mmCIF file of C-alpha atoms and ligand atoms in Angstrom:
data_model
loop_
_atom_site.group_PDB
_atom_site.id
_atom_site.type_symbol
_atom_site.label_atom_id
_atom_site.label_comp_id
_atom_site.label_asym_id
_atom_site.label_seq_id
_atom_site.Cartn_x
_atom_site.Cartn_y
_atom_site.Cartn_z
ATOM 1 C CA MET X 49 23.111 2.400 -13.297
ATOM 2 C CA ALA X 50 23.467 6.083 -12.422
ATOM 3 C CA ALA X 51 23.712 6.875 -8.701
ATOM 4 C CA GLN X 52 20.752 9.275 -8.572
ATOM 5 C CA ILE X 53 18.196 6.517 -9.250
ATOM 6 C CA PRO X 54 16.599 5.643 -5.919
ATOM 7 C CA GLN X 55 15.929 2.109 -4.682
ATOM 8 C CA GLU X 56 12.330 2.992 -3.813
ATOM 9 C CA GLN X 57 9.678 5.250 -5.341
ATOM 10 C CA TRP X 58 6.042 6.343 -4.946
ATOM 11 C CA ALA X 59 3.451 4.422 -6.919
ATOM 12 C CA GLN X 60 -0.290 3.771 -7.054
ATOM 13 C CA VAL X 61 -0.866 0.045 -6.711
ATOM 14 C CA LEU X 62 -4.030 -1.966 -7.375
ATOM 15 C CA GLU X 63 -3.781 -4.839 -4.923
ATOM 16 C CA GLN X 64 -7.219 -6.313 -5.449
ATOM 17 C CA ARG X 65 -9.484 -6.267 -8.509
ATOM 18 C CA GLY X 66 -12.379 -3.866 -7.932
ATOM 19 C CA GLY X 67 -10.646 -2.255 -4.941
ATOM 20 C CA ASN X 68 -9.175 1.223 -4.495
ATOM 21 C CA VAL X 69 -5.628 2.002 -5.623
ATOM 22 C CA VAL X 70 -3.102 2.299 -2.768
ATOM 23 C CA TYR X 71 -0.475 5.075 -2.734
ATOM 24 C CA LYS X 72 2.694 3.474 -1.395
ATOM 25 C CA LYS X 73 6.428 3.047 -1.841
ATOM 26 C CA ILE X 74 7.620 0.163 -4.016
ATOM 27 C CA PRO X 75 11.064 -0.857 -5.396
ATOM 28 C CA VAL X 76 12.391 0.713 -8.612
ATOM 29 C CA ALA X 77 12.779 -1.978 -11.304
ATOM 30 C CA LYS X 78 15.934 -2.468 -13.365
ATOM 31 C CA PRO X 79 15.694 -2.455 -17.182
ATOM 32 C CA GLY X 80 16.329 -5.673 -19.110
ATOM 33 C CA PRO X 81 18.743 -5.718 -22.085
ATOM 34 C CA ASP X 82 16.201 -4.292 -24.592
ATOM 35 C CA GLU X 83 14.498 -1.932 -22.128
ATOM 36 C CA VAL X 84 14.793 1.609 -20.792
ATOM 37 C CA LEU X 85 13.992 2.984 -17.339
ATOM 38 C CA VAL X 86 11.883 6.134 -17.579
ATOM 39 C CA ASN X 87 11.544 8.740 -14.829
ATOM 40 C CA VAL X 88 7.854 9.395 -15.427
ATOM 41 C CA LYS X 89 7.037 13.066 -14.811
ATOM 42 C CA TYR X 90 3.354 13.100 -15.792
ATOM 43 C CA SER X 91 0.798 10.460 -16.671
ATOM 44 C CA GLY X 92 -2.639 10.931 -18.192
ATOM 45 C CA VAL X 93 -5.519 8.941 -16.676
ATOM 46 C CA CYS X 94 -7.426 6.989 -19.342
ATOM 47 C CA HIS X 95 -10.789 5.277 -18.899
ATOM 48 C CA THR X 96 -8.926 2.050 -19.748
ATOM 49 C CA ASP X 97 -7.155 2.426 -16.380
ATOM 50 C CA LEU X 98 -10.575 2.417 -14.737
ATOM 51 C CA HIS X 99 -11.580 -0.712 -16.697
ATOM 52 C CA ALA X 100 -8.368 -2.314 -15.320
ATOM 53 C CA VAL X 101 -9.334 -1.360 -11.751
ATOM 54 C CA LYS X 102 -12.869 -2.679 -12.153
ATOM 55 C CA GLY X 103 -11.703 -5.806 -14.003
ATOM 56 C CA ASP X 104 -14.705 -5.491 -16.344
ATOM 57 C CA TRP X 105 -12.994 -6.640 -19.592
ATOM 58 C CA PRO X 106 -12.602 -10.265 -20.704
ATOM 59 C CA LEU X 107 -8.803 -9.965 -20.275
ATOM 60 C CA ALA X 108 -7.093 -10.374 -16.899
ATOM 61 C CA THR X 109 -4.673 -7.777 -15.510
ATOM 62 C CA LYS X 110 -1.602 -8.629 -13.475
ATOM 63 C CA ILE X 111 -2.134 -8.234 -9.716
ATOM 64 C CA PRO X 112 -0.676 -6.343 -7.916
ATOM 65 C CA LEU X 113 -0.773 -3.805 -10.747
ATOM 66 C CA VAL X 114 0.691 -0.356 -11.307
ATOM 67 C CA GLY X 115 -1.669 1.079 -13.940
ATOM 68 C CA GLY X 116 -1.148 3.956 -16.374
ATOM 69 C CA HIS X 117 -0.195 4.145 -20.057
ATOM 70 C CA GLU X 118 0.073 7.850 -20.871
ATOM 71 C CA GLY X 119 3.414 8.381 -19.126
ATOM 72 C CA ALA X 120 5.709 11.179 -20.312
ATOM 73 C CA GLY X 121 9.199 11.366 -18.857
ATOM 74 C CA VAL X 122 12.969 11.188 -19.160
ATOM 75 C CA VAL X 123 15.172 8.141 -19.831
ATOM 76 C CA VAL X 124 17.461 7.519 -16.832
ATOM 77 C CA ALA X 125 18.900 4.042 -17.537
ATOM 78 C CA LEU X 126 19.391 1.783 -20.569
ATOM 79 C CA GLY X 127 19.723 -1.963 -21.153
ATOM 80 C CA ASP X 128 22.909 -3.197 -22.843
ATOM 81 C CA LEU X 129 21.285 -3.741 -26.245
ATOM 82 C CA VAL X 130 19.672 -0.296 -26.487
ATOM 83 C CA LYS X 131 21.370 1.805 -29.149
ATOM 84 C CA ASP X 132 18.884 4.370 -30.468
ATOM 85 C CA VAL X 133 17.584 5.869 -27.207
ATOM 86 C CA LYS X 134 19.925 7.910 -24.986
ATOM 87 C CA ILE X 135 19.929 8.852 -21.310
ATOM 88 C CA GLY X 136 18.143 12.212 -21.047
ATOM 89 C CA ASP X 137 15.850 11.571 -24.040
ATOM 90 C CA HIS X 138 12.171 12.402 -23.539
ATOM 91 C CA VAL X 139 9.956 9.379 -24.161
ATOM 92 C CA GLY X 140 6.440 8.103 -23.550
ATOM 93 C CA ILE X 141 5.155 4.904 -21.971
ATOM 94 C CA LYS X 142 2.138 3.969 -24.100
ATOM 95 C CA TRP X 143 -0.470 1.180 -23.984
ATOM 96 C CA LEU X 144 1.511 -1.083 -26.311
ATOM 97 C CA GLY X 145 4.620 -1.300 -24.155
ATOM 98 C CA GLY X 146 6.153 -4.100 -26.184
ATOM 99 C CA SER X 147 5.448 -6.623 -28.928
ATOM 100 C CA CYS X 148 7.440 -9.535 -30.354
ATOM 101 C CA LEU X 149 8.433 -7.613 -33.531
ATOM 102 C CA SER X 150 8.697 -10.911 -35.437
ATOM 103 C CA CYS X 151 5.111 -12.241 -35.908
ATOM 104 C CA SER X 152 3.320 -11.488 -39.185
ATOM 105 C CA PHE X 153 1.352 -8.662 -37.496
ATOM 106 C CA CYS X 154 4.476 -6.961 -36.158
ATOM 107 C CA ARG X 155 6.260 -7.493 -39.485
ATOM 108 C CA THR X 156 3.466 -5.677 -41.318
ATOM 109 C CA ALA X 157 3.257 -2.727 -38.888
ATOM 110 C CA ASN X 158 0.143 -4.081 -37.180
ATOM 111 C CA GLU X 159 1.963 -4.479 -33.888
ATOM 112 C CA PRO X 160 -1.153 -3.743 -31.743
ATOM 113 C CA LEU X 161 -2.416 -7.113 -33.076
ATOM 114 C CA CYS X 162 0.689 -9.020 -31.876
ATOM 115 C CA PRO X 163 -0.524 -12.132 -29.984
ATOM 116 C CA THR X 164 2.057 -11.614 -27.207
ATOM 117 C CA PRO X 165 1.914 -7.893 -26.376
ATOM 118 C CA ASP X 166 3.076 -6.139 -23.199
ATOM 119 C CA LEU X 167 0.163 -3.884 -22.258
ATOM 120 C CA SER X 168 1.449 -1.068 -20.045
ATOM 121 C CA GLY X 169 -0.559 -0.638 -16.874
ATOM 122 C CA TYR X 170 -2.443 -3.878 -17.558
ATOM 123 C CA THR X 171 -0.261 -6.964 -18.186
ATOM 124 C CA VAL X 172 2.955 -5.156 -17.164
ATOM 125 C CA ASP X 173 3.361 -2.268 -14.701
ATOM 126 C CA GLY X 174 2.706 1.153 -16.218
ATOM 127 C CA SER X 175 3.138 4.854 -15.571
ATOM 128 C CA PHE X 176 1.382 5.497 -12.232
ATOM 129 C CA GLN X 177 4.830 5.360 -10.609
ATOM 130 C CA GLN X 178 7.923 7.549 -10.672
ATOM 131 C CA TYR X 179 10.114 5.053 -12.577
ATOM 132 C CA ALA X 180 8.622 2.809 -15.272
ATOM 133 C CA ILE X 181 10.135 0.247 -17.652
ATOM 134 C CA GLY X 182 9.490 0.361 -21.414
ATOM 135 C CA LYS X 183 10.824 -1.644 -24.364
ATOM 136 C CA ALA X 184 13.226 0.649 -26.221
ATOM 137 C CA ALA X 185 11.647 -0.243 -29.590
ATOM 138 C CA HIS X 186 8.225 0.881 -28.370
ATOM 139 C CA VAL X 187 8.655 3.940 -26.134
ATOM 140 C CA ALA X 188 7.280 7.010 -27.925
ATOM 141 C CA ARG X 189 9.945 9.492 -28.998
ATOM 142 C CA ILE X 190 8.991 12.936 -27.644
ATOM 143 C CA PRO X 191 10.746 16.022 -29.039
ATOM 144 C CA LYS X 192 12.455 18.075 -26.293
ATOM 145 C CA GLU X 193 10.416 21.209 -27.101
ATOM 146 C CA CYS X 194 7.132 19.474 -26.165
ATOM 147 C CA ASN X 195 5.616 20.187 -22.762
ATOM 148 C CA LEU X 196 5.572 16.829 -20.927
ATOM 149 C CA GLU X 197 2.313 17.408 -19.012
ATOM 150 C CA ALA X 198 0.393 18.523 -22.114
ATOM 151 C CA ILE X 199 1.694 15.721 -24.326
ATOM 152 C CA ALA X 200 0.944 12.910 -21.837
ATOM 153 C CA PRO X 201 -2.687 12.442 -23.055
ATOM 154 C CA VAL X 202 -1.476 12.246 -26.665
ATOM 155 C CA LEU X 203 0.279 8.944 -25.820
ATOM 156 C CA CYS X 204 -3.031 7.061 -25.683
ATOM 157 C CA ALA X 205 -6.010 9.384 -26.237
ATOM 158 C CA GLY X 206 -4.398 11.397 -29.039
ATOM 159 C CA LEU X 207 -2.814 8.422 -30.784
ATOM 160 C CA THR X 208 -6.004 6.348 -30.584
ATOM 161 C CA VAL X 209 -8.345 8.980 -32.017
ATOM 162 C CA TYR X 210 -5.853 10.003 -34.707
ATOM 163 C CA LYS X 211 -5.661 6.358 -35.823
ATOM 164 C CA GLY X 212 -9.445 5.985 -35.568
ATOM 165 C CA LEU X 213 -9.972 9.032 -37.782
ATOM 166 C CA LYS X 214 -7.530 7.625 -40.348
ATOM 167 C CA GLU X 215 -9.340 4.254 -40.222
ATOM 168 C CA SER X 216 -12.646 6.061 -40.888
ATOM 169 C CA GLY X 217 -11.422 7.104 -44.320
ATOM 170 C CA ALA X 218 -13.115 10.515 -43.867
ATOM 171 C CA LYS X 219 -11.608 13.127 -46.170
ATOM 172 C CA PRO X 220 -10.988 16.846 -45.583
ATOM 173 C CA GLY X 221 -14.262 18.752 -45.766
ATOM 174 C CA GLU X 222 -16.340 15.765 -44.597
ATOM 175 C CA PHE X 223 -18.317 15.433 -41.332
ATOM 176 C CA VAL X 224 -17.475 13.158 -38.411
ATOM 177 C CA ALA X 225 -19.688 12.503 -35.365
ATOM 178 C CA ILE X 226 -17.627 12.098 -32.206
ATOM 179 C CA VAL X 227 -19.596 10.163 -29.596
ATOM 180 C CA GLY X 228 -18.209 10.802 -26.103
ATOM 181 C CA ALA X 229 -16.686 14.074 -27.336
ATOM 182 C CA GLY X 230 -16.492 15.595 -23.862
ATOM 183 C CA GLY X 231 -14.163 12.927 -22.458
ATOM 184 C CA GLY X 232 -10.421 12.391 -22.733
ATOM 185 C CA LEU X 233 -10.410 10.713 -26.140
ATOM 186 C CA GLY X 234 -13.266 12.905 -27.354
ATOM 187 C CA SER X 235 -11.611 16.248 -26.611
ATOM 188 C CA MET X 236 -8.501 15.060 -28.484
ATOM 189 C CA ALA X 237 -10.691 13.777 -31.337
ATOM 190 C CA ILE X 238 -12.243 17.219 -31.883
ATOM 191 C CA GLN X 239 -8.760 18.705 -32.182
ATOM 192 C CA TYR X 240 -7.363 15.994 -34.484
ATOM 193 C CA ALA X 241 -10.507 16.100 -36.644
ATOM 194 C CA ARG X 242 -10.118 19.860 -37.065
ATOM 195 C CA ALA X 243 -6.407 19.522 -37.841
ATOM 196 C CA MET X 244 -7.255 16.866 -40.462
ATOM 197 C CA GLY X 245 -9.730 19.205 -42.157
ATOM 198 C CA LEU X 246 -12.902 17.456 -40.933
ATOM 199 C CA HIS X 247 -16.075 19.010 -39.473
ATOM 200 C CA PRO X 248 -16.609 17.541 -35.975
ATOM 201 C CA ILE X 249 -20.109 17.038 -34.545
ATOM 202 C CA ALA X 250 -19.789 16.480 -30.775
ATOM 203 C CA ILE X 251 -22.130 14.165 -28.832
ATOM 204 C CA ASP X 252 -21.950 13.987 -25.021
ATOM 205 C CA GLY X 253 -23.947 15.053 -21.967
ATOM 206 C CA GLY X 254 -24.198 18.288 -19.949
ATOM 207 C CA ALA X 255 -23.431 21.989 -20.253
ATOM 208 C CA GLU X 256 -19.798 21.853 -19.098
ATOM 209 C CA LYS X 257 -18.912 19.397 -21.876
ATOM 210 C CA GLU X 258 -20.926 21.446 -24.383
ATOM 211 C CA LYS X 259 -18.902 24.554 -23.557
ATOM 212 C CA MET X 260 -15.606 22.668 -23.853
ATOM 213 C CA CYS X 261 -16.537 20.933 -27.130
ATOM 214 C CA LYS X 262 -17.579 24.221 -28.736
ATOM 215 C CA GLU X 263 -14.409 25.965 -27.550
ATOM 216 C CA LEU X 264 -12.376 23.131 -29.069
ATOM 217 C CA GLY X 265 -14.070 23.713 -32.411
ATOM 218 C CA ALA X 266 -17.050 21.357 -32.688
ATOM 219 C CA ASN X 267 -19.586 22.662 -35.246
ATOM 220 C CA THR X 268 -22.545 21.283 -33.307
ATOM 221 C CA TYR X 269 -23.115 19.726 -29.882
ATOM 222 C CA VAL X 270 -25.840 17.117 -29.397
ATOM 223 C CA ASP X 271 -26.630 16.474 -25.725
ATOM 224 C CA PHE X 272 -27.503 12.785 -25.302
ATOM 225 C CA LEU X 273 -29.014 13.543 -21.875
ATOM 226 C CA SER X 274 -31.542 16.106 -23.142
ATOM 227 C CA SER X 275 -31.958 15.514 -26.903
ATOM 228 C CA LYS X 276 -35.476 14.308 -27.813
ATOM 229 C CA ASN X 277 -34.156 12.627 -30.968
ATOM 230 C CA ILE X 278 -30.395 12.088 -31.187
ATOM 231 C CA VAL X 279 -30.602 10.519 -34.665
ATOM 232 C CA GLU X 280 -32.456 13.499 -36.143
ATOM 233 C CA ASP X 281 -30.262 16.035 -34.325
ATOM 234 C CA VAL X 282 -27.044 14.458 -35.669
ATOM 235 C CA LYS X 283 -28.396 14.240 -39.225
ATOM 236 C CA ALA X 284 -29.630 17.833 -39.076
ATOM 237 C CA ALA X 285 -26.059 18.959 -38.373
ATOM 238 C CA THR X 286 -24.866 17.697 -41.790
ATOM 239 C CA PRO X 287 -25.355 19.063 -45.330
ATOM 240 C CA GLU X 288 -28.719 18.000 -46.798
ATOM 241 C CA GLY X 289 -29.355 15.990 -43.616
ATOM 242 C CA TYR X 290 -27.746 12.793 -44.963
ATOM 243 C CA GLY X 291 -25.724 12.217 -41.795
ATOM 244 C CA PRO X 292 -21.987 12.270 -41.043
ATOM 245 C CA HIS X 293 -19.491 10.493 -43.321
ATOM 246 C CA ALA X 294 -17.901 8.875 -40.273
ATOM 247 C CA VAL X 295 -18.779 8.126 -36.652
ATOM 248 C CA LEU X 296 -16.091 7.723 -33.986
ATOM 249 C CA LEU X 297 -17.613 5.798 -31.061
ATOM 250 C CA LEU X 298 -15.683 6.667 -27.886
ATOM 251 C CA ALA X 299 -18.437 6.296 -25.299
ATOM 252 C CA VAL X 300 -18.349 3.855 -22.404
ATOM 253 C CA THR X 301 -21.977 2.724 -22.725
ATOM 254 C CA GLU X 302 -23.546 0.324 -25.228
ATOM 255 C CA LYS X 303 -26.517 2.363 -26.469
ATOM 256 C CA PRO X 304 -24.644 4.692 -28.858
ATOM 257 C CA PHE X 305 -23.019 1.645 -30.483
ATOM 258 C CA GLN X 306 -26.496 0.432 -31.466
ATOM 259 C CA GLN X 307 -27.634 3.890 -32.579
ATOM 260 C CA ALA X 308 -24.834 4.951 -34.929
ATOM 261 C CA SER X 309 -26.067 2.972 -37.955
ATOM 262 C CA GLU X 310 -29.295 5.013 -37.831
ATOM 263 C CA TYR X 311 -27.581 8.345 -38.475
ATOM 264 C CA VAL X 312 -24.363 7.531 -40.377
ATOM 265 C CA ARG X 313 -24.471 8.716 -44.003
ATOM 266 C CA PRO X 314 -25.013 6.000 -46.638
ATOM 267 C CA HIS X 315 -21.619 4.513 -47.537
ATOM 268 C CA GLY X 316 -20.283 6.029 -44.291
ATOM 269 C CA THR X 317 -18.038 4.336 -41.757
ATOM 270 C CA ILE X 318 -18.639 3.631 -38.075
ATOM 271 C CA VAL X 319 -15.390 3.206 -36.115
ATOM 272 C CA CYS X 320 -15.697 1.512 -32.709
ATOM 273 C CA VAL X 321 -13.017 2.654 -30.245
ATOM 274 C CA GLY X 322 -14.665 2.827 -26.805
ATOM 275 C CA LEU X 323 -14.775 -0.457 -24.899
ATOM 276 C CA PRO X 324 -17.919 -0.562 -22.715
ATOM 277 C CA ALA X 325 -18.028 -3.703 -20.580
ATOM 278 C CA ASN X 326 -20.129 -6.628 -21.867
ATOM 279 C CA ALA X 327 -21.371 -4.625 -24.862
ATOM 280 C CA TYR X 328 -22.444 -5.856 -28.271
ATOM 281 C CA LEU X 329 -22.817 -4.235 -31.665
ATOM 282 C CA LYS X 330 -26.188 -4.472 -33.364
ATOM 283 C CA ALA X 331 -27.312 -3.027 -36.698
ATOM 284 C CA PRO X 332 -30.199 -3.911 -39.008
ATOM 285 C CA VAL X 333 -28.909 -6.100 -41.857
ATOM 286 C CA PHE X 334 -31.344 -4.510 -44.355
ATOM 287 C CA ASP X 335 -30.115 -0.965 -43.727
ATOM 288 C CA THR X 336 -26.459 -2.023 -43.490
ATOM 289 C CA VAL X 337 -26.726 -3.590 -46.952
ATOM 290 C CA THR X 338 -28.935 -1.095 -48.751
ATOM 291 C CA ARG X 339 -27.237 1.959 -47.199
ATOM 292 C CA MET X 340 -23.770 0.314 -47.659
ATOM 293 C CA ILE X 341 -22.629 0.989 -44.079
ATOM 294 C CA ASN X 342 -19.108 0.059 -42.939
ATOM 295 C CA ILE X 343 -18.602 -0.944 -39.295
ATOM 296 C CA LYS X 344 -15.100 -1.531 -37.955
ATOM 297 C CA GLY X 345 -12.894 -1.453 -34.860
ATOM 298 C CA SER X 346 -9.751 0.587 -34.220
ATOM 299 C CA TYR X 347 -7.212 -0.222 -31.526
ATOM 300 C CA VAL X 348 -4.536 2.301 -30.465
ATOM 301 C CA GLY X 349 -1.970 2.660 -33.290
ATOM 302 C CA ASN X 350 1.451 1.464 -34.373
ATOM 303 C CA ARG X 351 4.810 3.193 -33.853
ATOM 304 C CA GLN X 352 4.439 5.245 -37.042
ATOM 305 C CA ASP X 353 0.922 6.401 -35.994
ATOM 306 C CA THR X 354 2.468 7.384 -32.651
ATOM 307 C CA ALA X 355 5.159 9.472 -34.348
ATOM 308 C CA GLU X 356 2.535 11.156 -36.563
ATOM 309 C CA ALA X 357 0.174 11.902 -33.644
ATOM 310 C CA ILE X 358 3.086 13.446 -31.717
ATOM 311 C CA ASP X 359 4.091 15.456 -34.773
ATOM 312 C CA PHE X 360 0.592 17.033 -34.950
ATOM 313 C CA PHE X 361 1.045 18.028 -31.293
ATOM 314 C CA ALA X 362 4.599 19.323 -31.813
ATOM 315 C CA ARG X 363 3.352 21.569 -34.627
ATOM 316 C CA GLY X 364 0.928 23.226 -32.196
ATOM 317 C CA LEU X 365 -2.213 21.803 -33.844
ATOM 318 C CA ILE X 366 -3.532 19.925 -30.785
ATOM 319 C CA LYS X 367 -4.581 21.837 -27.663
ATOM 320 C CA ALA X 368 -6.938 19.772 -25.532
ATOM 321 C CA PRO X 369 -7.801 20.737 -21.953
ATOM 322 C CA TYR X 370 -6.359 18.839 -18.986
ATOM 323 C CA LYS X 371 -6.162 19.283 -15.209
ATOM 324 C CA VAL X 372 -3.037 18.348 -13.253
ATOM 325 C CA VAL X 373 -3.296 16.730 -9.792
ATOM 326 C CA GLY X 374 -0.822 14.747 -7.692
ATOM 327 C CA LEU X 375 -0.284 11.022 -8.261
ATOM 328 C CA SER X 376 -1.455 10.643 -4.640
ATOM 329 C CA GLN X 377 -4.946 11.813 -5.772
ATOM 330 C CA LEU X 378 -5.451 9.133 -8.443
ATOM 331 C CA GLN X 379 -8.380 7.461 -6.647
ATOM 332 C CA GLU X 380 -10.284 10.792 -6.659
ATOM 333 C CA VAL X 381 -9.791 10.974 -10.432
ATOM 334 C CA PHE X 382 -11.207 7.448 -10.823
ATOM 335 C CA ASP X 383 -14.223 8.412 -8.703
ATOM 336 C CA LEU X 384 -14.958 11.433 -10.938
ATOM 337 C CA MET X 385 -14.451 9.326 -14.074
ATOM 338 C CA SER X 386 -16.864 6.651 -12.834
ATOM 339 C CA ALA X 387 -19.523 9.355 -12.580
ATOM 340 C CA ASN X 388 -18.771 10.707 -16.133
ATOM 341 C CA LYS X 389 -17.844 14.008 -14.469
ATOM 342 C CA ILE X 390 -14.536 14.667 -16.253
ATOM 343 C CA ALA X 391 -14.485 17.145 -19.155
ATOM 344 C CA GLY X 392 -11.216 16.495 -21.022
ATOM 345 C CA ARG X 393 -8.361 14.665 -19.283
ATOM 346 C CA TYR X 394 -6.747 14.465 -15.840
ATOM 347 C CA VAL X 395 -2.963 14.231 -15.721
ATOM 348 C CA VAL X 396 -1.137 13.134 -12.562
ATOM 349 C CA ASP X 397 2.172 14.694 -11.480
ATOM 350 C CA THR X 398 4.303 11.858 -10.073
ATOM 351 C CA SER X 399 6.232 14.203 -7.737
ATOM 352 C CA LYS X 400 3.143 14.929 -5.596
HETATM 353 P P1 LIG R 265 -13.867 9.269 -20.636
HETATM 354 O O1 LIG R 265 -14.529 8.761 -19.418
HETATM 355 O O2 LIG R 265 -12.887 10.387 -20.512
HETATM 356 O O3 LIG R 265 -14.937 9.715 -21.740
HETATM 357 C C1 LIG R 265 -16.076 8.970 -22.075
HETATM 358 C C2 LIG R 265 -17.164 9.977 -22.449
HETATM 359 O O4 LIG R 265 -18.288 9.258 -22.964
HETATM 360 C C3 LIG R 265 -17.667 10.791 -21.238
HETATM 361 O O5 LIG R 265 -17.511 12.194 -21.503
HETATM 362 C C4 LIG R 265 -19.135 10.394 -21.155
HETATM 363 O O6 LIG R 265 -19.964 11.462 -20.692
HETATM 364 C C5 LIG R 265 -19.442 10.000 -22.593
HETATM 365 N N1 LIG R 265 -20.660 9.208 -22.773
HETATM 366 C C6 LIG R 265 -21.170 8.244 -21.954
HETATM 367 N N2 LIG R 265 -22.328 7.784 -22.487
HETATM 368 C C7 LIG R 265 -22.537 8.453 -23.645
HETATM 369 C C8 LIG R 265 -23.574 8.437 -24.638
HETATM 370 N N3 LIG R 265 -24.630 7.626 -24.533
HETATM 371 N N4 LIG R 265 -23.453 9.273 -25.685
HETATM 372 C C9 LIG R 265 -22.404 10.113 -25.804
HETATM 373 N N5 LIG R 265 -21.397 10.182 -24.885
HETATM 374 C C10 LIG R 265 -21.469 9.361 -23.829
HETATM 375 O O7 LIG R 265 -13.149 7.985 -21.307
HETATM 376 P P2 LIG R 265 -11.907 7.944 -22.328
HETATM 377 O O8 LIG R 265 -10.639 7.901 -21.548
HETATM 378 O O9 LIG R 265 -12.105 8.965 -23.365
HETATM 379 O O10 LIG R 265 -12.088 6.457 -22.935
HETATM 380 C C11 LIG R 265 -13.263 6.125 -23.660
HETATM 381 C C12 LIG R 265 -13.306 4.631 -23.984
HETATM 382 O O11 LIG R 265 -12.295 4.337 -24.958
HETATM 383 C C13 LIG R 265 -13.015 3.693 -22.819
HETATM 384 O O12 LIG R 265 -13.868 2.551 -22.892
HETATM 385 C C14 LIG R 265 -11.566 3.285 -23.036
HETATM 386 O O13 LIG R 265 -11.221 2.054 -22.448
HETATM 387 C C15 LIG R 265 -11.558 3.197 -24.551
HETATM 388 N N6 LIG R 265 -10.235 3.258 -25.200
HETATM 389 C C16 LIG R 265 -10.060 2.507 -26.319
HETATM 390 C C17 LIG R 265 -8.855 2.555 -26.998
HETATM 391 C C18 LIG R 265 -8.645 1.765 -28.249
HETATM 392 O O14 LIG R 265 -7.497 1.585 -28.656
HETATM 393 N N7 LIG R 265 -9.695 1.299 -28.917
HETATM 394 C C19 LIG R 265 -7.821 3.359 -26.512
HETATM 395 C C20 LIG R 265 -8.047 4.139 -25.375
HETATM 396 C C21 LIG R 265 -9.277 4.088 -24.732
HETATM 397 ZN ZN1 LIG R 266 -5.744 4.673 -22.882
#
């Protein structure tokens, strides 16, 4: 291993479920034979990281845990079996840190469905540290010309919404409602929707998010905090008032998941992406049948989706707002996120 890799590094560690993260020094891990060690420069902060802190999903995290799964950095060490990643390459630590690559899901490019995944920042340590481990087969390949702080949120938020939009089946020229449009995934979704030739309708709360969504290119903004009739407002934003062809549900509360079937266009598709704790889907059977509504889930994306999402970014098509703060300030970011006060994404700089 190269001499410049330190024995110890700064990290944010969750020591107790539901507690605060602790900024402290921990040892730098060594990569296994099929792994790389990444000097993480920047990491986006996803709402999933907050779910991990709160422990509000029916899936246990490791404890103690280093969270984070939007880590962009530079490869500094390689395992013996790694052939197609080089020292100095720019790569990303993403949510799906590893999968078996031999089950029928992995074999058919559905690797997020692998029954034995490594989930970065959840079941294995992630990118809220200066040096993180990733499986060589799974780290995202980042072209050298891409700005590492700006691309960090693409590694989960960008990839996930790009995949969700593909899963929706919406075609260029059609309308898509983006629910939670002012958040990290939502701001990316407006940009990807535009780049894919779709008309985005943004739904979120408050004037700051309205301003951001409109600047990013949303046709219409529906404020869920002040709208007297969200269903009518969303339908009114579409041609002939039939409703959007697709709905991308990114919110962290249950109510919009129940509401979407009331405004989606007949034969339209509702794609569930957000993961509110203890939430259920509910839609009237009569309307679902007679209006031929499709309801489905979408979960991150595979390695090819990752390469495509990064390619959109590399071509200059994706410019979503982010704020950079030090890794030492991660708890403050979680506090703002808990209060729904973040427009766009926060990115932490691991050197501060
Ligand atoms: P975020 O906190 O940045 O954004 C969530 C947004 O939802 C906020 O702007 C909030 O104001 C808005 N919102 C809350 N209630 C709303 C309502 N009733 N109507 C409209 N908007 C509402 O979170 P994020 O990082 O964008 O993540 C969103 C969700 O997606 C989280 O649950 C996260 O775990 C999940 N996620 C899923 C996948 C996947 O693969 N399916 C991947 C990444 C994240
Ligand atoms: Zn995420």
